[in-house]
């Protein structure tokens, strides 16, 4: 999986810049949580929820193009605050 992640991120980073292309690439190991309303608030990249990022990109408030490069897949089905979430991620690495 890590090899796929590295190749995927490298490919995205090599694309030509386009403000019409929004990117929100996170390391959640499940993606079904995005179909539920709370899922739009618990998945974050650079301190932005997916709902905020898509809204800002769609309404031309910003050209959100961020990639989470965390090496450990995250459990994004919970609603932990970002600091607690990151601490749990670090605990998995140690």
Short mmCIF file of C-alpha atoms in Angstrom, two decimals:
data_model
loop_
_atom_site.label_atom_id
_atom_site.label_comp_id
_atom_site.label_asym_id
_atom_site.label_seq_id
_atom_site.Cartn_x
_atom_site.Cartn_y
_atom_site.Cartn_z
CA UNK A 1 0.00 0.00 0.00
CA UNK A 2 2.80 2.44 0.81
CA UNK A 3 4.32 1.93 -2.62
CA UNK A 4 0.96 2.70 -4.23
CA UNK A 5 0.57 5.78 -2.02
CA UNK A 6 4.02 7.07 -2.97
CA UNK A 7 3.40 6.53 -6.69
CA UNK A 8 -0.07 8.10 -6.49
CA UNK A 9 1.16 11.20 -4.64
CA UNK A 10 4.17 11.58 -6.94
CA UNK A 11 1.88 11.39 -9.98
CA UNK A 12 -0.46 14.06 -8.57
CA UNK A 13 2.43 16.35 -7.66
CA UNK A 14 3.78 16.13 -11.22
CA UNK A 15 0.51 17.33 -12.79
CA UNK A 16 0.47 20.81 -14.26
CA UNK A 17 -1.19 23.35 -11.97
CA UNK A 18 -4.82 24.03 -12.81
CA UNK A 19 -7.11 26.13 -10.59
CA UNK A 20 -10.09 24.24 -12.00
CA UNK A 21 -8.81 20.98 -10.48
CA UNK A 22 -9.39 20.70 -6.75
CA UNK A 23 -7.48 18.12 -4.73
CA UNK A 24 -8.31 16.73 -1.31
CA UNK A 25 -6.25 13.57 -0.91
CA UNK A 26 -6.36 12.06 2.55
CA UNK A 27 -4.98 8.86 4.03
CA UNK A 28 -8.22 7.44 5.40
CA UNK A 29 -8.29 3.69 4.95
CA UNK A 30 -12.06 3.75 4.40
CA UNK A 31 -13.91 6.24 2.24
CA UNK A 32 -17.53 5.30 2.92
CA UNK A 33 -17.69 7.77 5.79
CA UNK A 34 -17.93 10.59 3.24
CA UNK A 35 -21.46 9.49 2.35
CA UNK A 36 -22.61 10.46 5.84
CA UNK A 37 -22.90 14.09 6.94
CA UNK A 38 -20.50 13.75 9.94
CA UNK A 39 -17.86 12.30 7.59
CA UNK A 40 -17.51 15.66 5.88
CA UNK A 41 -16.26 17.14 9.15
CA UNK A 42 -13.94 14.43 10.50
CA UNK A 43 -11.65 14.02 7.48
CA UNK A 44 -9.06 16.83 7.41
CA UNK A 45 -6.12 17.93 5.29
CA UNK A 46 -4.08 21.00 6.32
CA UNK A 47 -6.68 21.81 9.00
CA UNK A 48 -9.53 21.93 6.45
CA UNK A 49 -12.47 19.56 6.45
CA UNK A 50 -13.48 18.06 3.13
CA UNK A 51 -16.71 20.07 3.28
CA UNK A 52 -14.80 23.34 3.73
CA UNK A 53 -12.30 22.47 1.01
CA UNK A 54 -14.93 21.51 -1.57
CA UNK A 55 -17.06 24.54 -0.73
CA UNK A 56 -14.12 26.92 -1.02
CA UNK A 57 -13.00 25.35 -4.31
CA UNK A 58 -16.50 25.14 -5.83
CA UNK A 59 -17.37 28.74 -5.00
CA UNK A 60 -13.92 30.00 -6.13
CA UNK A 61 -12.92 31.15 -2.65
CA UNK A 62 -9.68 29.17 -2.95
CA UNK A 63 -8.05 26.64 -5.25
CA UNK A 64 -7.74 23.87 -2.68
CA UNK A 65 -5.07 21.41 -3.76
CA UNK A 66 -3.70 19.61 -0.71
CA UNK A 67 -2.37 16.11 -0.15
CA UNK A 68 -2.02 14.37 3.21
CA UNK A 69 1.34 12.56 3.07
CA UNK A 70 0.99 10.76 6.41
CA UNK A 71 2.58 7.30 6.06
CA UNK A 72 0.02 5.61 8.33
CA UNK A 73 -3.57 5.13 7.12
CA UNK A 74 -5.99 7.01 9.35
CA UNK A 75 -9.33 6.01 10.80
CA UNK A 76 -11.47 8.91 9.62
CA UNK A 77 -14.76 7.47 10.80
CA UNK A 78 -14.44 9.18 14.17
CA UNK A 79 -14.84 12.82 15.08
CA UNK A 80 -11.72 13.34 17.19
CA UNK A 81 -10.22 16.80 17.14
CA UNK A 82 -7.13 17.12 14.95
CA UNK A 83 -4.58 17.14 17.81
CA UNK A 84 -6.01 13.97 19.39
CA UNK A 85 -6.27 12.37 15.96
CA UNK A 86 -2.61 13.13 15.18
CA UNK A 87 -1.48 11.83 18.59
CA UNK A 88 -3.23 8.53 17.87
CA UNK A 89 -1.51 8.41 14.47
CA UNK A 90 1.90 8.98 16.09
CA UNK A 91 1.17 6.25 18.67
CA UNK A 92 0.67 3.82 15.79
CA UNK A 93 4.10 4.67 14.38
CA UNK A 94 5.96 4.30 17.72
#
